[in-house]
mmCIF file of C-alpha atoms in Angstrom:
data_model
loop_
_atom_site.group_PDB
_atom_site.id
_atom_site.type_symbol
_atom_site.label_atom_id
_atom_site.label_comp_id
_atom_site.label_asym_id
_atom_site.label_seq_id
_atom_site.Cartn_x
_atom_site.Cartn_y
_atom_site.Cartn_z
ATOM 1 C CA MET A 1 69.742 4.236 20.899
ATOM 2 C CA THR A 2 67.380 1.734 23.185
ATOM 3 C CA PRO A 3 65.398 -0.686 22.643
ATOM 4 C CA ILE A 4 62.099 1.274 24.551
ATOM 5 C CA ALA A 5 63.324 4.529 22.184
ATOM 6 C CA ALA A 6 63.376 2.220 18.767
ATOM 7 C CA PRO A 7 59.666 1.804 18.628
ATOM 8 C CA ALA A 8 59.059 6.087 20.273
ATOM 9 C CA ALA A 9 61.475 6.786 16.845
ATOM 10 C CA LEU A 10 60.041 4.231 14.570
ATOM 11 C CA ALA A 11 56.436 6.025 15.328
ATOM 12 C CA GLY A 12 57.810 9.398 15.740
ATOM 13 C CA GLY A 13 58.533 8.770 11.316
ATOM 14 C CA LEU A 14 55.578 7.285 11.049
ATOM 15 C CA GLN A 15 53.800 10.213 12.165
ATOM 16 C CA ALA A 16 56.125 12.127 10.469
ATOM 17 C CA ALA A 17 55.095 10.166 6.705
ATOM 18 C CA LEU A 18 51.470 10.199 7.478
ATOM 19 C CA PRO A 19 50.323 12.600 9.063
ATOM 20 C CA GLY A 20 46.809 12.128 10.059
ATOM 21 C CA ALA A 21 45.846 8.958 7.425
ATOM 22 C CA ILE A 22 42.652 9.581 7.957
ATOM 23 C CA PRO A 23 40.792 13.419 6.983
ATOM 24 C CA SER A 24 38.225 14.564 8.337
ATOM 25 C CA PRO A 25 35.488 16.212 6.016
ATOM 26 C CA THR A 26 35.159 20.043 6.298
ATOM 27 C CA GLN A 27 32.127 19.761 5.970
ATOM 28 C CA GLY A 28 28.293 17.770 6.802
ATOM 29 C CA VAL A 29 25.790 19.373 4.891
ATOM 30 C CA TRP A 30 24.725 20.742 1.950
ATOM 31 C CA HIS A 31 21.818 23.198 0.776
ATOM 32 C CA LEU A 32 19.512 21.837 -2.338
ATOM 33 C CA GLY A 33 18.104 25.514 -2.673
ATOM 34 C CA PRO A 34 16.117 26.270 0.962
ATOM 35 C CA LEU A 35 17.000 22.469 1.725
ATOM 36 C CA PRO A 36 20.068 21.333 3.986
ATOM 37 C CA VAL A 37 21.139 17.754 3.184
ATOM 38 C CA ARG A 38 22.579 16.213 6.254
ATOM 39 C CA ALA A 39 25.501 13.393 6.065
ATOM 40 C CA TYR A 40 24.157 12.122 9.526
ATOM 41 C CA ALA A 41 20.897 12.235 8.498
ATOM 42 C CA LEU A 42 21.883 9.962 5.368
ATOM 43 C CA CYS A 43 23.715 7.566 7.381
ATOM 44 C CA ILE A 44 20.971 7.195 9.272
ATOM 45 C CA LEU A 45 18.779 6.609 6.767
ATOM 46 C CA VAL A 46 20.975 4.478 4.913
ATOM 47 C CA GLY A 47 21.516 2.103 8.084
ATOM 48 C CA ILE A 48 17.469 2.421 8.585
ATOM 49 C CA ALA A 49 17.257 0.572 5.329
ATOM 50 C CA LEU A 50 19.837 -2.067 5.374
ATOM 51 C CA ALA A 51 18.456 -3.000 8.526
ATOM 52 C CA VAL A 52 14.694 -3.891 7.598
ATOM 53 C CA TYR A 53 16.309 -5.146 4.340
ATOM 54 C CA ILE A 54 18.775 -7.646 5.878
ATOM 55 C CA ALA A 55 14.828 -8.635 9.320
ATOM 56 C CA ASP A 56 13.413 -9.142 5.925
ATOM 57 C CA ARG A 57 15.325 -11.962 4.823
ATOM 58 C CA ARG A 58 16.035 -13.398 8.163
ATOM 59 C CA VAL A 59 11.699 -13.725 8.746
ATOM 60 C CA VAL A 60 10.595 -15.398 5.501
ATOM 61 C CA ALA A 61 14.539 -16.973 6.415
ATOM 62 C CA ARG A 62 12.488 -18.442 9.525
ATOM 63 C CA GLY A 63 8.944 -18.913 8.357
ATOM 64 C CA GLY A 64 7.270 -15.241 8.495
ATOM 65 C CA PRO A 65 5.354 -14.151 5.833
ATOM 66 C CA PRO A 66 7.573 -11.398 3.298
ATOM 67 C CA GLY A 67 6.912 -7.315 4.388
ATOM 68 C CA VAL A 68 6.120 -7.698 7.315
ATOM 69 C CA SER A 69 9.325 -6.302 8.813
ATOM 70 C CA LEU A 70 8.963 -3.102 7.533
ATOM 71 C CA ASP A 71 5.788 -2.833 9.153
ATOM 72 C CA VAL A 72 7.485 -3.983 12.618
ATOM 73 C CA ALA A 73 9.948 -1.008 11.683
ATOM 74 C CA ALA A 74 7.332 1.593 10.880
ATOM 75 C CA TRP A 75 6.615 1.524 14.954
ATOM 76 C CA ALA A 76 10.378 0.571 15.990
ATOM 77 C CA VAL A 77 12.238 3.425 14.003
ATOM 78 C CA PRO A 78 10.136 6.638 15.685
ATOM 79 C CA PHE A 79 10.633 4.281 19.363
ATOM 80 C CA GLY A 80 14.129 4.507 18.559
ATOM 81 C CA VAL A 81 14.498 7.616 16.944
ATOM 82 C CA VAL A 82 13.210 9.374 20.412
ATOM 83 C CA GLY A 83 14.537 6.954 22.749
ATOM 84 C CA ALA A 84 17.754 7.456 21.496
ATOM 85 C CA ARG A 85 17.198 11.184 21.601
ATOM 86 C CA LEU A 86 16.040 10.633 25.200
ATOM 87 C CA TYR A 87 19.245 8.373 26.247
ATOM 88 C CA HIS A 88 21.742 11.417 24.860
ATOM 89 C CA VAL A 89 20.026 14.728 26.373
ATOM 90 C CA VAL A 90 18.928 12.884 29.538
ATOM 91 C CA THR A 91 22.746 11.476 30.259
ATOM 92 C CA SER A 92 24.440 14.559 28.511
ATOM 93 C CA PRO A 93 21.769 17.601 30.244
ATOM 94 C CA GLN A 94 24.505 20.306 30.764
ATOM 95 C CA ALA A 95 24.823 20.998 26.943
ATOM 96 C CA TYR A 96 20.494 21.615 26.752
ATOM 97 C CA PHE A 97 20.764 22.755 30.417
ATOM 98 C CA GLY A 98 23.247 24.157 31.624
ATOM 99 C CA SER A 99 24.794 27.072 31.647
ATOM 100 C CA GLY A 100 25.184 28.325 28.229
ATOM 101 C CA GLY A 101 22.768 25.712 27.405
ATOM 102 C CA SER A 102 19.435 25.276 24.886
ATOM 103 C CA PRO A 103 17.040 24.065 25.424
ATOM 104 C CA VAL A 104 15.793 23.624 22.126
ATOM 105 C CA ASP A 105 18.805 21.947 20.815
ATOM 106 C CA ALA A 106 17.520 19.229 22.141
ATOM 107 C CA LEU A 107 15.226 18.934 19.382
ATOM 108 C CA LYS A 108 17.889 19.061 17.012
ATOM 109 C CA ILE A 109 18.697 15.461 16.297
ATOM 110 C CA TRP A 110 20.236 16.514 12.958
ATOM 111 C CA GLN A 111 23.100 17.852 15.142
ATOM 112 C CA GLY A 112 24.081 14.404 16.473
ATOM 113 C CA GLY A 113 23.979 12.441 19.339
ATOM 114 C CA LEU A 114 21.121 9.648 19.602
ATOM 115 C CA GLY A 115 22.049 6.762 22.101
ATOM 116 C CA ILE A 116 22.436 3.558 21.266
ATOM 117 C CA TRP A 117 20.820 2.162 24.958
ATOM 118 C CA GLY A 118 17.813 4.676 24.806
ATOM 119 C CA ALA A 119 17.651 3.376 20.608
ATOM 120 C CA VAL A 120 17.548 -0.181 21.383
ATOM 121 C CA ALA A 121 15.252 -0.197 24.802
ATOM 122 C CA ALA A 122 13.044 2.477 22.773
ATOM 123 C CA GLY A 123 13.126 0.309 19.520
ATOM 124 C CA ALA A 124 12.379 -2.797 20.970
ATOM 125 C CA LEU A 125 9.026 -1.235 22.901
ATOM 126 C CA GLY A 126 7.884 -0.321 19.523
ATOM 127 C CA ALA A 127 8.881 -3.051 17.269
ATOM 128 C CA TRP A 128 6.808 -5.327 19.956
ATOM 129 C CA ILE A 129 4.035 -3.073 19.459
ATOM 130 C CA GLY A 130 4.245 -3.498 16.212
ATOM 131 C CA CYS A 131 5.035 -7.555 16.025
ATOM 132 C CA ARG A 132 2.049 -7.700 18.040
ATOM 133 C CA ARG A 133 -0.449 -6.035 15.513
ATOM 134 C CA ALA A 134 1.418 -7.815 12.541
ATOM 135 C CA GLY A 135 0.478 -11.207 14.716
ATOM 136 C CA LEU A 136 4.707 -12.268 14.723
ATOM 137 C CA SER A 137 6.539 -13.159 17.078
ATOM 138 C CA PHE A 138 8.916 -10.556 18.754
ATOM 139 C CA SER A 139 11.882 -13.146 20.124
ATOM 140 C CA LEU A 140 11.582 -14.084 16.237
ATOM 141 C CA PHE A 141 11.492 -10.732 14.741
ATOM 142 C CA ALA A 142 14.086 -9.775 17.685
ATOM 143 C CA ASP A 143 16.425 -12.802 15.740
ATOM 144 C CA ALA A 144 16.453 -11.490 12.946
ATOM 145 C CA ALA A 145 16.367 -7.883 13.524
ATOM 146 C CA ALA A 146 20.189 -8.233 15.633
ATOM 147 C CA PRO A 147 22.618 -8.466 12.680
ATOM 148 C CA GLY A 148 21.238 -5.766 10.473
ATOM 149 C CA VAL A 149 20.895 -3.143 14.204
ATOM 150 C CA ALA A 150 24.318 -3.794 13.958
ATOM 151 C CA VAL A 151 24.792 -2.999 10.478
ATOM 152 C CA ALA A 152 23.025 -0.206 11.048
ATOM 153 C CA GLN A 153 25.273 1.012 13.471
ATOM 154 C CA ALA A 154 27.983 0.349 11.289
ATOM 155 C CA CYS A 155 26.361 3.562 9.228
ATOM 156 C CA GLY A 156 25.479 6.068 11.953
ATOM 157 C CA ARG A 157 29.324 5.936 13.090
ATOM 158 C CA VAL A 158 30.495 6.970 9.420
ATOM 159 C CA GLY A 159 27.397 10.174 9.978
ATOM 160 C CA ASN A 160 30.072 10.460 13.662
ATOM 161 C CA TRP A 161 32.740 11.222 11.098
ATOM 162 C CA PHE A 162 30.605 12.945 8.687
ATOM 163 C CA ASN A 163 30.146 15.321 12.077
ATOM 164 C CA ASN A 164 33.453 15.727 13.306
ATOM 165 C CA GLU A 165 32.782 13.627 16.473
ATOM 166 C CA ILE A 166 33.662 9.885 18.152
ATOM 167 C CA TYR A 167 37.006 10.647 17.765
ATOM 168 C CA GLY A 168 39.422 8.961 20.985
ATOM 169 C CA ARG A 169 42.743 10.670 23.027
ATOM 170 C CA ARG A 170 46.073 12.134 20.907
ATOM 171 C CA THR A 171 47.238 8.885 19.283
ATOM 172 C CA ASP A 172 50.887 8.913 16.898
ATOM 173 C CA LEU A 173 49.509 5.896 15.064
ATOM 174 C CA PRO A 174 49.890 6.000 11.175
ATOM 175 C CA TRP A 175 45.948 5.817 11.525
ATOM 176 C CA GLY A 176 45.078 8.815 13.160
ATOM 177 C CA LEU A 177 42.060 11.159 12.963
ATOM 178 C CA LYS A 178 42.677 14.890 12.185
ATOM 179 C CA VAL A 179 40.032 16.061 13.508
ATOM 180 C CA TYR A 180 38.926 20.186 13.202
ATOM 181 C CA GLU A 181 37.294 22.958 15.377
ATOM 182 C CA TRP A 182 33.804 22.153 14.510
ATOM 183 C CA ASP A 183 30.695 25.094 14.016
ATOM 184 C CA THR A 184 27.486 22.254 15.637
ATOM 185 C CA GLY A 185 25.000 24.782 14.060
ATOM 186 C CA ALA A 186 26.451 25.624 10.636
ATOM 187 C CA GLY A 187 27.762 21.504 9.936
ATOM 188 C CA SER A 188 30.557 22.121 9.369
ATOM 189 C CA ALA A 189 33.977 23.063 10.439
ATOM 190 C CA VAL A 190 35.474 27.080 11.361
ATOM 191 C CA ARG A 191 37.582 28.640 9.432
ATOM 192 C CA ASP A 192 39.878 31.185 10.321
ATOM 193 C CA ALA A 193 40.151 34.295 8.947
ATOM 194 C CA SER A 194 42.185 32.821 5.005
ATOM 195 C CA GLY A 195 39.198 31.370 5.642
ATOM 196 C CA SER A 196 41.161 27.963 6.038
ATOM 197 C CA PRO A 197 39.292 25.267 8.244
ATOM 198 C CA VAL A 198 41.406 25.093 11.266
ATOM 199 C CA LEU A 199 42.245 21.909 12.220
ATOM 200 C CA LEU A 200 43.083 21.108 16.128
ATOM 201 C CA PRO A 201 46.174 19.800 17.511
ATOM 202 C CA GLY A 202 48.009 16.202 16.374
ATOM 203 C CA THR A 203 45.692 13.083 15.506
ATOM 204 C CA TYR A 204 43.063 11.048 17.622
ATOM 205 C CA HIS A 205 42.734 7.352 18.155
ATOM 206 C CA PRO A 206 39.364 7.040 15.244
ATOM 207 C CA THR A 207 37.390 5.295 17.973
ATOM 208 C CA PHE A 208 34.351 5.679 15.154
ATOM 209 C CA LEU A 209 35.891 3.804 12.539
ATOM 210 C CA TYR A 210 37.179 0.834 15.515
ATOM 211 C CA GLU A 211 33.012 1.028 16.327
ATOM 212 C CA ALA A 212 31.734 1.003 12.832
ATOM 213 C CA LEU A 213 34.396 -1.710 12.104
ATOM 214 C CA TRP A 214 33.227 -3.626 15.329
ATOM 215 C CA CYS A 215 29.509 -3.417 14.331
ATOM 216 C CA LEU A 216 30.021 -4.797 11.574
ATOM 217 C CA LEU A 217 32.487 -7.740 12.637
ATOM 218 C CA VAL A 218 29.798 -9.064 15.442
ATOM 219 C CA ALA A 219 26.791 -8.872 12.832
ATOM 220 C CA LEU A 220 29.467 -11.318 10.694
ATOM 221 C CA VAL A 221 29.898 -13.179 13.585
ATOM 222 C CA VAL A 222 26.121 -13.296 14.580
ATOM 223 C CA VAL A 223 25.265 -14.922 11.402
ATOM 224 C CA LEU A 224 27.618 -17.218 11.498
ATOM 225 C CA ALA A 225 26.632 -18.770 15.168
ATOM 226 C CA ASP A 226 22.739 -18.478 14.346
ATOM 227 C CA ARG A 227 23.518 -20.748 11.555
ATOM 228 C CA ARG A 228 25.825 -23.082 13.480
ATOM 229 C CA TYR A 229 23.898 -23.250 15.837
ATOM 230 C CA ARG A 230 20.101 -21.789 15.594
ATOM 231 C CA LEU A 231 19.880 -19.442 17.849
ATOM 232 C CA ASP A 232 16.318 -18.378 18.577
ATOM 233 C CA HIS A 233 14.219 -17.266 21.697
ATOM 234 C CA GLY A 234 16.428 -14.277 21.475
ATOM 235 C CA ARG A 235 19.429 -15.902 22.111
ATOM 236 C CA THR A 236 20.842 -14.036 18.378
ATOM 237 C CA PHE A 237 19.215 -11.101 19.765
ATOM 238 C CA ALA A 238 21.501 -11.120 23.201
ATOM 239 C CA LEU A 239 24.156 -12.630 21.386
ATOM 240 C CA TYR A 240 24.309 -8.761 19.221
ATOM 241 C CA VAL A 241 24.672 -7.465 22.632
ATOM 242 C CA ILE A 242 26.588 -9.844 24.677
ATOM 243 C CA LEU A 243 29.425 -9.005 21.926
ATOM 244 C CA TYR A 244 28.692 -5.169 21.089
ATOM 245 C CA THR A 245 28.839 -4.232 24.624
ATOM 246 C CA LEU A 246 32.302 -5.324 25.252
ATOM 247 C CA GLY A 247 33.734 -3.343 21.852
ATOM 248 C CA ARG A 248 32.020 -0.443 23.124
ATOM 249 C CA PHE A 249 33.277 -0.395 26.685
ATOM 250 C CA TRP A 250 36.935 -0.431 25.320
ATOM 251 C CA PHE A 251 36.075 2.362 22.674
ATOM 252 C CA GLU A 252 34.407 4.297 25.905
ATOM 253 C CA THR A 253 37.978 3.897 27.564
ATOM 254 C CA LEU A 254 39.677 5.292 24.351
ATOM 255 C CA ARG A 255 37.066 8.555 24.003
ATOM 256 C CA VAL A 256 38.208 12.144 25.371
ATOM 257 C CA ASP A 257 34.017 14.106 24.522
ATOM 258 C CA PRO A 258 32.869 15.057 27.599
ATOM 259 C CA ALA A 259 30.623 12.208 29.402
ATOM 260 C CA ASN A 260 29.424 12.039 33.056
ATOM 261 C CA LEU A 261 31.528 10.093 35.271
ATOM 262 C CA ILE A 262 30.456 7.683 38.497
ATOM 263 C CA LEU A 263 33.158 6.916 40.284
ATOM 264 C CA GLY A 264 36.208 7.673 37.938
ATOM 265 C CA HIS A 265 34.461 5.845 35.064
ATOM 266 C CA ARG A 266 32.115 7.324 31.981
ATOM 267 C CA LEU A 267 28.681 6.793 32.213
ATOM 268 C CA ASN A 268 28.611 4.704 29.343
ATOM 269 C CA GLU A 269 31.325 2.445 29.911
ATOM 270 C CA TRP A 270 28.493 1.731 33.498
ATOM 271 C CA THR A 271 25.948 1.367 30.720
ATOM 272 C CA SER A 272 28.007 -1.456 29.053
ATOM 273 C CA VAL A 273 28.512 -3.739 31.778
ATOM 274 C CA LEU A 274 24.636 -3.345 33.047
ATOM 275 C CA VAL A 275 23.230 -4.295 29.084
ATOM 276 C CA GLY A 276 25.830 -6.874 29.210
ATOM 277 C CA LEU A 277 24.869 -8.337 31.805
ATOM 278 C CA LEU A 278 21.245 -8.364 31.422
ATOM 279 C CA ALA A 279 22.112 -9.773 27.647
ATOM 280 C CA LEU A 280 23.601 -12.302 29.008
ATOM 281 C CA ALA A 281 20.796 -13.971 31.391
ATOM 282 C CA LEU A 282 19.093 -13.016 28.168
ATOM 283 C CA PHE A 283 21.240 -15.826 26.595
ATOM 284 C CA VAL A 284 21.137 -18.281 28.619
ATOM 285 C CA ARG A 285 17.023 -17.622 29.723
ATOM 286 C CA GLY A 286 16.910 -18.094 25.647
ATOM 287 C CA TYR A 287 18.902 -21.817 25.756
ATOM 288 C CA LEU A 288 16.691 -23.103 28.478
ATOM 289 C CA VAL A 289 13.614 -22.433 26.698
ATOM 290 C CA SER A 290 15.077 -24.291 24.033
ATOM 291 C CA ARG A 291 16.333 -27.039 25.832
ATOM 292 C CA ARG A 292 12.869 -27.079 27.334
ATOM 293 C CA THR A 293 10.940 -26.519 24.531
ATOM 294 C CA SER A 294 13.080 -29.293 23.024
ATOM 295 C CA HIS A 295 12.649 -32.044 25.477
ATOM 296 C CA ASN A 296 8.630 -31.475 25.007
ATOM 297 C CA VAL A 297 8.889 -32.590 21.469
ATOM 298 C CA ASP A 298 11.286 -35.156 21.923
ATOM 299 C CA ASP A 299 8.539 -36.078 24.220
ATOM 300 C CA VAL A 300 4.660 -35.469 22.060
ATOM 301 C CA THR A 301 7.221 -37.635 19.324
ATOM 302 C CA THR A 302 8.389 -40.887 21.404
ATOM 303 C CA THR A 303 4.753 -40.627 22.408
ATOM 304 C CA GLN A 304 3.449 -40.942 18.668
ATOM 305 C CA ASP A 305 5.764 -43.581 18.305
ATOM 306 C CA VAL A 306 4.519 -46.103 20.610
#
């Protein structure tokens, strides 16, 4: 056996021993009488609750009033949801306005399809309005909210798992994901004549899991970096965006779901690069503002001492 064939044989043996170590749910919706309970929506709500809790604790630690994060979230969350859906629909219009598409489906956010880029942009606008009304510094709130936003994203990716979506290309790795043929309208796996759920052939990269774990790591790094260097003036939020876009670019290269391409690359790959560069510029700006503010304080202190 050649050295090249050995790893391949080993991978094949592992795949045979663990054929799809990560299963996917066969159902994402449960009915309590006439009320549908959707796992995707529950994951989003849990993420929002955690994000508000984390933001509030960090706002208070920065000298802000307790409870103000909930007031700001009352503006940021609906703006973010609308922005997330608009981004998804605008960047993937074929499913809604193309051949066989239904424009009404663009309103069905419970079936999945929320773009984080639209959520952050529109959510930031809503947060700015909320901060203005609450008399809170927007940059202070953004820095406080950054790790919570990353945690909320991780929760949202669990919702994608329930919907059997956001997976990558085929893989023989031991943690390959089993994916079912999915009925989006019913929120459950398609079943064959015998009533068994229909599996797609092979196993796939669980990119939803990669991104969820990356987001949790980003949240941890942001908290530790902020604690060590006191990142203010938008730098904590900018660091979160920079780190997230680095991971998101790689995850996009693994994904196989339909996407519009520009010069052979998925649209979200280009968006990751653009948003990452903008975040880097925001970080540098925050650094310069912080230094200028620090120098002004030093000058005042020196004058008072004299």
